[in-house]
mmCIF file with all atom_site columns, C-alpha atoms in Angstrom:
data_model
loop_
_atom_site.group_PDB
_atom_site.id
_atom_site.type_symbol
_atom_site.label_atom_id
_atom_site.label_alt_id
_atom_site.label_comp_id
_atom_site.label_asym_id
_atom_site.label_entity_id
_atom_site.label_seq_id
_atom_site.pdbx_PDB_ins_code
_atom_site.Cartn_x
_atom_site.Cartn_y
_atom_site.Cartn_z
_atom_site.occupancy
_atom_site.B_iso_or_equiv
_atom_site.pdbx_formal_charge
_atom_site.auth_seq_id
_atom_site.auth_comp_id
_atom_site.auth_asym_id
_atom_site.auth_atom_id
_atom_site.pdbx_PDB_model_num
ATOM 1   C CA . UNK A 1 1   ? 88.932 -61.009 67.421 1.00 0.00 ? 270 UNK A CA 1
ATOM 2   C CA . UNK A 1 2   ? 89.509 -62.107 63.839 1.00 0.00 ? 271 UNK A CA 1
ATOM 3   C CA . UNK A 1 3   ? 87.061 -63.828 61.522 1.00 0.00 ? 272 UNK A CA 1
ATOM 4   C CA . UNK A 1 4   ? 86.429 -64.639 57.877 1.00 0.00 ? 273 UNK A CA 1
ATOM 5   C CA . UNK A 1 5   ? 83.488 -63.134 55.982 1.00 0.00 ? 274 UNK A CA 1
ATOM 6   C CA . UNK A 1 6   ? 82.719 -65.152 52.857 1.00 0.00 ? 275 UNK A CA 1
ATOM 7   C CA . UNK A 1 7   ? 80.523 -62.624 51.018 1.00 0.00 ? 276 UNK A CA 1
ATOM 8   C CA . UNK A 1 8   ? 79.437 -59.014 50.724 1.00 0.00 ? 277 UNK A CA 1
ATOM 9   C CA . UNK A 1 9   ? 76.235 -59.894 52.587 1.00 0.00 ? 278 UNK A CA 1
ATOM 10  C CA . UNK A 1 10  ? 78.331 -61.262 55.480 1.00 0.00 ? 279 UNK A CA 1
ATOM 11  C CA . UNK A 1 11  ? 80.181 -57.923 55.630 1.00 0.00 ? 280 UNK A CA 1
ATOM 12  C CA . UNK A 1 12  ? 76.843 -56.091 55.601 1.00 0.00 ? 281 UNK A CA 1
ATOM 13  C CA . UNK A 1 13  ? 75.506 -58.386 58.345 1.00 0.00 ? 282 UNK A CA 1
ATOM 14  C CA . UNK A 1 14  ? 78.517 -57.644 60.557 1.00 0.00 ? 283 UNK A CA 1
ATOM 15  C CA . UNK A 1 15  ? 78.010 -53.890 60.003 1.00 0.00 ? 284 UNK A CA 1
ATOM 16  C CA . UNK A 1 16  ? 74.361 -54.258 61.056 1.00 0.00 ? 285 UNK A CA 1
ATOM 17  C CA . UNK A 1 17  ? 75.334 -56.205 64.202 1.00 0.00 ? 286 UNK A CA 1
ATOM 18  C CA . UNK A 1 18  ? 77.778 -53.475 65.191 1.00 0.00 ? 287 UNK A CA 1
ATOM 19  C CA . UNK A 1 19  ? 75.139 -50.803 64.444 1.00 0.00 ? 288 UNK A CA 1
ATOM 20  C CA . UNK A 1 20  ? 72.806 -52.598 66.888 1.00 0.00 ? 289 UNK A CA 1
ATOM 21  C CA . UNK A 1 21  ? 75.419 -52.281 69.652 1.00 0.00 ? 290 UNK A CA 1
ATOM 22  C CA . UNK A 1 22  ? 76.678 -48.746 68.971 1.00 0.00 ? 291 UNK A CA 1
ATOM 23  C CA . UNK A 1 23  ? 75.844 -45.934 71.405 1.00 0.00 ? 292 UNK A CA 1
ATOM 24  C CA . UNK A 1 24  ? 76.311 -42.157 71.389 1.00 0.00 ? 293 UNK A CA 1
ATOM 25  C CA . UNK A 1 25  ? 79.960 -41.446 72.185 1.00 0.00 ? 294 UNK A CA 1
ATOM 26  C CA . UNK A 1 26  ? 81.156 -44.507 70.226 1.00 0.00 ? 295 UNK A CA 1
ATOM 27  C CA . UNK A 1 27  ? 83.616 -44.407 67.372 1.00 0.00 ? 296 UNK A CA 1
ATOM 28  C CA . UNK A 1 28  ? 83.888 -47.106 64.711 1.00 0.00 ? 297 UNK A CA 1
ATOM 29  C CA . UNK A 1 29  ? 87.309 -46.828 63.055 1.00 0.00 ? 298 UNK A CA 1
ATOM 30  C CA . UNK A 1 30  ? 87.387 -48.500 59.612 1.00 0.00 ? 299 UNK A CA 1
ATOM 31  C CA . UNK A 1 31  ? 90.803 -49.462 58.284 1.00 0.00 ? 300 UNK A CA 1
ATOM 32  C CA . UNK A 1 32  ? 91.884 -51.315 55.188 1.00 0.00 ? 301 UNK A CA 1
ATOM 33  C CA . UNK A 1 33  ? 93.364 -50.604 51.806 1.00 0.00 ? 302 UNK A CA 1
ATOM 34  C CA . UNK A 1 34  ? 91.503 -49.345 48.764 1.00 0.00 ? 303 UNK A CA 1
ATOM 35  C CA . UNK A 1 35  ? 88.824 -51.870 47.830 1.00 0.00 ? 304 UNK A CA 1
ATOM 36  C CA . UNK A 1 36  ? 88.929 -53.618 51.217 1.00 0.00 ? 305 UNK A CA 1
ATOM 37  C CA . UNK A 1 37  ? 85.204 -53.123 51.847 1.00 0.00 ? 306 UNK A CA 1
ATOM 38  C CA . UNK A 1 38  ? 85.108 -49.965 53.968 1.00 0.00 ? 307 UNK A CA 1
ATOM 39  C CA . UNK A 1 39  ? 82.409 -48.360 51.816 1.00 0.00 ? 308 UNK A CA 1
ATOM 40  C CA . UNK A 1 40  ? 80.297 -51.524 51.811 1.00 0.00 ? 309 UNK A CA 1
ATOM 41  C CA . UNK A 1 41  ? 80.579 -51.698 55.592 1.00 0.00 ? 310 UNK A CA 1
ATOM 42  C CA . UNK A 1 42  ? 79.824 -47.973 56.048 1.00 0.00 ? 311 UNK A CA 1
ATOM 43  C CA . UNK A 1 43  ? 76.753 -48.097 53.774 1.00 0.00 ? 312 UNK A CA 1
ATOM 44  C CA . UNK A 1 44  ? 75.301 -51.122 55.603 1.00 0.00 ? 313 UNK A CA 1
ATOM 45  C CA . UNK A 1 45  ? 76.090 -49.619 59.028 1.00 0.00 ? 314 UNK A CA 1
ATOM 46  C CA . UNK A 1 46  ? 74.377 -46.303 58.217 1.00 0.00 ? 315 UNK A CA 1
ATOM 47  C CA . UNK A 1 47  ? 71.378 -47.934 56.538 1.00 0.00 ? 316 UNK A CA 1
ATOM 48  C CA . UNK A 1 48  ? 70.830 -50.159 59.557 1.00 0.00 ? 317 UNK A CA 1
ATOM 49  C CA . UNK A 1 49  ? 71.177 -47.278 62.024 1.00 0.00 ? 318 UNK A CA 1
ATOM 50  C CA . UNK A 1 50  ? 68.730 -45.147 60.051 1.00 0.00 ? 319 UNK A CA 1
ATOM 51  C CA . UNK A 1 51  ? 66.271 -48.031 59.518 1.00 0.00 ? 320 UNK A CA 1
ATOM 52  C CA . UNK A 1 52  ? 66.314 -47.108 55.819 1.00 0.00 ? 321 UNK A CA 1
ATOM 53  C CA . UNK A 1 53  ? 67.560 -49.862 53.512 1.00 0.00 ? 322 UNK A CA 1
ATOM 54  C CA . UNK A 1 54  ? 67.576 -47.417 50.582 1.00 0.00 ? 323 UNK A CA 1
ATOM 55  C CA . UNK A 1 55  ? 69.403 -44.573 52.339 1.00 0.00 ? 324 UNK A CA 1
ATOM 56  C CA . UNK A 1 56  ? 71.737 -42.788 49.936 1.00 0.00 ? 325 UNK A CA 1
ATOM 57  C CA . UNK A 1 57  ? 75.217 -43.003 51.465 1.00 0.00 ? 326 UNK A CA 1
ATOM 58  C CA . UNK A 1 58  ? 77.616 -40.923 49.396 1.00 0.00 ? 327 UNK A CA 1
ATOM 59  C CA . UNK A 1 59  ? 81.304 -41.203 50.077 1.00 0.00 ? 328 UNK A CA 1
ATOM 60  C CA . UNK A 1 60  ? 82.458 -38.264 52.185 1.00 0.00 ? 329 UNK A CA 1
ATOM 61  C CA . UNK A 1 61  ? 85.772 -38.267 50.308 1.00 0.00 ? 330 UNK A CA 1
ATOM 62  C CA . UNK A 1 62  ? 85.534 -34.639 49.179 1.00 0.00 ? 331 UNK A CA 1
ATOM 63  C CA . UNK A 1 63  ? 83.465 -33.120 51.993 1.00 0.00 ? 332 UNK A CA 1
ATOM 64  C CA . UNK A 1 64  ? 85.469 -35.208 54.518 1.00 0.00 ? 333 UNK A CA 1
ATOM 65  C CA . UNK A 1 65  ? 82.387 -35.571 56.748 1.00 0.00 ? 334 UNK A CA 1
ATOM 66  C CA . UNK A 1 66  ? 78.745 -36.452 56.127 1.00 0.00 ? 335 UNK A CA 1
ATOM 67  C CA . UNK A 1 67  ? 76.281 -36.102 59.044 1.00 0.00 ? 336 UNK A CA 1
ATOM 68  C CA . UNK A 1 68  ? 73.169 -38.269 59.488 1.00 0.00 ? 337 UNK A CA 1
ATOM 69  C CA . UNK A 1 69  ? 70.240 -38.127 61.894 1.00 0.00 ? 338 UNK A CA 1
ATOM 70  C CA . UNK A 1 70  ? 69.254 -41.585 63.129 1.00 0.00 ? 339 UNK A CA 1
ATOM 71  C CA . UNK A 1 71  ? 66.985 -42.955 65.856 1.00 0.00 ? 340 UNK A CA 1
ATOM 72  C CA . UNK A 1 72  ? 70.126 -43.479 67.986 1.00 0.00 ? 341 UNK A CA 1
ATOM 73  C CA . UNK A 1 73  ? 71.247 -39.881 67.494 1.00 0.00 ? 342 UNK A CA 1
ATOM 74  C CA . UNK A 1 74  ? 73.627 -37.947 65.286 1.00 0.00 ? 343 UNK A CA 1
ATOM 75  C CA . UNK A 1 75  ? 76.122 -39.966 63.243 1.00 0.00 ? 344 UNK A CA 1
ATOM 76  C CA . UNK A 1 76  ? 79.174 -38.415 61.608 1.00 0.00 ? 345 UNK A CA 1
ATOM 77  C CA . UNK A 1 77  ? 80.731 -40.370 58.724 1.00 0.00 ? 346 UNK A CA 1
ATOM 78  C CA . UNK A 1 78  ? 84.310 -39.220 58.164 1.00 0.00 ? 347 UNK A CA 1
ATOM 79  C CA . UNK A 1 79  ? 86.654 -40.102 55.314 1.00 0.00 ? 348 UNK A CA 1
ATOM 80  C CA . UNK A 1 80  ? 90.055 -38.770 56.376 1.00 0.00 ? 349 UNK A CA 1
ATOM 81  C CA . UNK A 1 81  ? 91.992 -39.873 53.285 1.00 0.00 ? 350 UNK A CA 1
ATOM 82  C CA . UNK A 1 82  ? 92.383 -36.256 52.085 1.00 0.00 ? 351 UNK A CA 1
ATOM 83  C CA . UNK A 1 83  ? 92.818 -34.703 55.537 1.00 0.00 ? 352 UNK A CA 1
ATOM 84  C CA . UNK A 1 84  ? 95.600 -32.090 55.631 1.00 0.00 ? 353 UNK A CA 1
ATOM 85  C CA . UNK A 1 85  ? 96.633 -33.196 59.113 1.00 0.00 ? 354 UNK A CA 1
ATOM 86  C CA . UNK A 1 86  ? 95.030 -33.959 62.459 1.00 0.00 ? 355 UNK A CA 1
ATOM 87  C CA . UNK A 1 87  ? 94.715 -30.263 63.359 1.00 0.00 ? 356 UNK A CA 1
ATOM 88  C CA . UNK A 1 88  ? 92.206 -29.904 60.493 1.00 0.00 ? 357 UNK A CA 1
ATOM 89  C CA . UNK A 1 89  ? 89.786 -32.179 62.376 1.00 0.00 ? 358 UNK A CA 1
ATOM 90  C CA . UNK A 1 90  ? 88.532 -29.279 64.445 1.00 0.00 ? 359 UNK A CA 1
ATOM 91  C CA . UNK A 1 91  ? 87.292 -27.529 61.300 1.00 0.00 ? 360 UNK A CA 1
ATOM 92  C CA . UNK A 1 92  ? 85.124 -30.628 60.724 1.00 0.00 ? 361 UNK A CA 1
ATOM 93  C CA . UNK A 1 93  ? 83.153 -30.511 64.015 1.00 0.00 ? 362 UNK A CA 1
ATOM 94  C CA . UNK A 1 94  ? 85.297 -33.315 65.463 1.00 0.00 ? 363 UNK A CA 1
ATOM 95  C CA . UNK A 1 95  ? 84.627 -32.331 69.097 1.00 0.00 ? 364 UNK A CA 1
ATOM 96  C CA . UNK A 1 96  ? 80.856 -32.287 68.531 1.00 0.00 ? 365 UNK A CA 1
ATOM 97  C CA . UNK A 1 97  ? 81.050 -35.578 66.645 1.00 0.00 ? 366 UNK A CA 1
ATOM 98  C CA . UNK A 1 98  ? 82.770 -37.241 69.614 1.00 0.00 ? 367 UNK A CA 1
ATOM 99  C CA . UNK A 1 99  ? 79.506 -36.818 71.546 1.00 0.00 ? 368 UNK A CA 1
ATOM 100 C CA . UNK A 1 100 ? 77.545 -38.558 68.775 1.00 0.00 ? 369 UNK A CA 1
ATOM 101 C CA . UNK A 1 101 ? 78.366 -41.717 66.868 1.00 0.00 ? 370 UNK A CA 1
ATOM 102 C CA . UNK A 1 102 ? 81.444 -41.560 64.649 1.00 0.00 ? 371 UNK A CA 1
ATOM 103 C CA . UNK A 1 103 ? 82.214 -43.761 61.667 1.00 0.00 ? 372 UNK A CA 1
ATOM 104 C CA . UNK A 1 104 ? 85.778 -42.968 60.569 1.00 0.00 ? 373 UNK A CA 1
ATOM 105 C CA . UNK A 1 105 ? 87.445 -44.260 57.421 1.00 0.00 ? 374 UNK A CA 1
ATOM 106 C CA . UNK A 1 106 ? 91.258 -43.925 57.334 1.00 0.00 ? 375 UNK A CA 1
ATOM 107 C CA . UNK A 1 107 ? 91.382 -43.361 61.127 1.00 0.00 ? 376 UNK A CA 1
ATOM 108 C CA . UNK A 1 108 ? 95.179 -43.440 61.237 1.00 0.00 ? 377 UNK A CA 1
ATOM 109 C CA . UNK A 1 109 ? 95.122 -39.910 59.762 1.00 0.00 ? 378 UNK A CA 1
ATOM 110 C CA . UNK A 1 110 ? 93.466 -38.658 62.975 1.00 0.00 ? 379 UNK A CA 1
ATOM 111 C CA . UNK A 1 111 ? 96.578 -39.787 64.876 1.00 0.00 ? 380 UNK A CA 1
ATOM 112 C CA . UNK A 1 112 ? 96.011 -39.484 68.648 1.00 0.00 ? 381 UNK A CA 1
ATOM 113 C CA . UNK A 1 113 ? 92.703 -37.586 68.233 1.00 0.00 ? 382 UNK A CA 1
ATOM 114 C CA . UNK A 1 114 ? 90.727 -40.798 67.791 1.00 0.00 ? 383 UNK A CA 1
ATOM 115 C CA . UNK A 1 115 ? 88.706 -41.670 70.920 1.00 0.00 ? 384 UNK A CA 1
ATOM 116 C CA . UNK A 1 116 ? 90.483 -44.274 73.067 1.00 0.00 ? 385 UNK A CA 1
ATOM 117 C CA . UNK A 1 117 ? 87.415 -46.510 73.279 1.00 0.00 ? 386 UNK A CA 1
ATOM 118 C CA . UNK A 1 118 ? 87.026 -46.797 69.488 1.00 0.00 ? 387 UNK A CA 1
ATOM 119 C CA . UNK A 1 119 ? 86.105 -50.112 67.933 1.00 0.00 ? 388 UNK A CA 1
ATOM 120 C CA . UNK A 1 120 ? 88.746 -50.733 65.274 1.00 0.00 ? 389 UNK A CA 1
ATOM 121 C CA . UNK A 1 121 ? 87.432 -52.696 62.293 1.00 0.00 ? 390 UNK A CA 1
ATOM 122 C CA . UNK A 1 122 ? 90.219 -53.734 59.946 1.00 0.00 ? 391 UNK A CA 1
ATOM 123 C CA . UNK A 1 123 ? 89.088 -55.220 56.636 1.00 0.00 ? 392 UNK A CA 1
ATOM 124 C CA . UNK A 1 124 ? 91.443 -57.219 54.440 1.00 0.00 ? 393 UNK A CA 1
ATOM 125 C CA . UNK A 1 125 ? 90.842 -59.046 51.157 1.00 0.00 ? 394 UNK A CA 1
ATOM 126 C CA . UNK A 1 126 ? 89.945 -62.726 51.481 1.00 0.00 ? 395 UNK A CA 1
ATOM 127 C CA . UNK A 1 127 ? 90.417 -65.612 49.083 1.00 0.00 ? 396 UNK A CA 1
ATOM 128 C CA . UNK A 1 128 ? 87.612 -64.545 46.687 1.00 0.00 ? 397 UNK A CA 1
ATOM 129 C CA . UNK A 1 129 ? 86.468 -61.187 45.297 1.00 0.00 ? 398 UNK A CA 1
ATOM 130 C CA . UNK A 1 130 ? 83.719 -60.707 47.915 1.00 0.00 ? 399 UNK A CA 1
ATOM 131 C CA . UNK A 1 131 ? 85.427 -62.460 50.847 1.00 0.00 ? 400 UNK A CA 1
ATOM 132 C CA . UNK A 1 132 ? 87.064 -60.485 53.636 1.00 0.00 ? 401 UNK A CA 1
ATOM 133 C CA . UNK A 1 133 ? 89.116 -61.153 56.718 1.00 0.00 ? 402 UNK A CA 1
ATOM 134 C CA . UNK A 1 134 ? 88.051 -58.792 59.492 1.00 0.00 ? 403 UNK A CA 1
ATOM 135 C CA . UNK A 1 135 ? 89.777 -57.998 62.758 1.00 0.00 ? 404 UNK A CA 1
ATOM 136 C CA . UNK A 1 136 ? 87.912 -56.259 65.584 1.00 0.00 ? 405 UNK A CA 1
ATOM 137 C CA . UNK A 1 137 ? 89.734 -54.648 68.499 1.00 0.00 ? 406 UNK A CA 1
ATOM 138 C CA . UNK A 1 138 ? 88.919 -52.056 71.122 1.00 0.00 ? 407 UNK A CA 1
ATOM 139 C CA . UNK A 1 139 ? 85.617 -53.181 72.628 1.00 0.00 ? 408 UNK A CA 1
ATOM 140 C CA . UNK A 1 140 ? 85.355 -55.568 75.563 1.00 0.00 ? 409 UNK A CA 1
ATOM 141 C CA . UNK A 1 141 ? 84.661 -59.235 74.938 1.00 0.00 ? 410 UNK A CA 1
ATOM 142 C CA . UNK A 1 142 ? 81.297 -58.816 76.665 1.00 0.00 ? 411 UNK A CA 1
ATOM 143 C CA . UNK A 1 143 ? 80.277 -56.052 74.267 1.00 0.00 ? 412 UNK A CA 1
ATOM 144 C CA . UNK A 1 144 ? 81.296 -58.138 71.267 1.00 0.00 ? 413 UNK A CA 1
ATOM 145 C CA . UNK A 1 145 ? 79.647 -61.332 72.518 1.00 0.00 ? 414 UNK A CA 1
ATOM 146 C CA . UNK A 1 146 ? 77.456 -62.884 69.869 1.00 0.00 ? 415 UNK A CA 1
ATOM 147 C CA . UNK A 1 147 ? 78.697 -60.507 67.182 1.00 0.00 ? 416 UNK A CA 1
ATOM 148 C CA . UNK A 1 148 ? 79.228 -63.312 64.678 1.00 0.00 ? 417 UNK A CA 1
ATOM 149 C CA . UNK A 1 149 ? 76.213 -65.490 65.449 1.00 0.00 ? 418 UNK A CA 1
#
């Protein structure tokens, strides 16, 4: 499923809609180049899940993983940009995280360790500074029904 998001608030709204549908055991895999909107999406997703619109959401770029406790359970926010290789995932509580909710930036660096049922969210620049084209794959049509309404 591919759609156009015309503003930052539309990206944040999509992140909130996905957060409403996410369950323990789910993985949201965020792809896109630098500046594509992954951090905006991640911040909105985590704030919605935590029911805290002011939640501080630091980039896990240096720590590689940032855990959160939310009403839906444990959430693990990974930024794999600096990962030394997929074998290093196990030093980052990857197995435990698979039982919670995972939000993974740069998921291609996990190679075949990413859960098969992951929702892949690919963000691409649109025709204005805040616009994005987003492609969603991996969840059933039924689970994504109404996502953009």
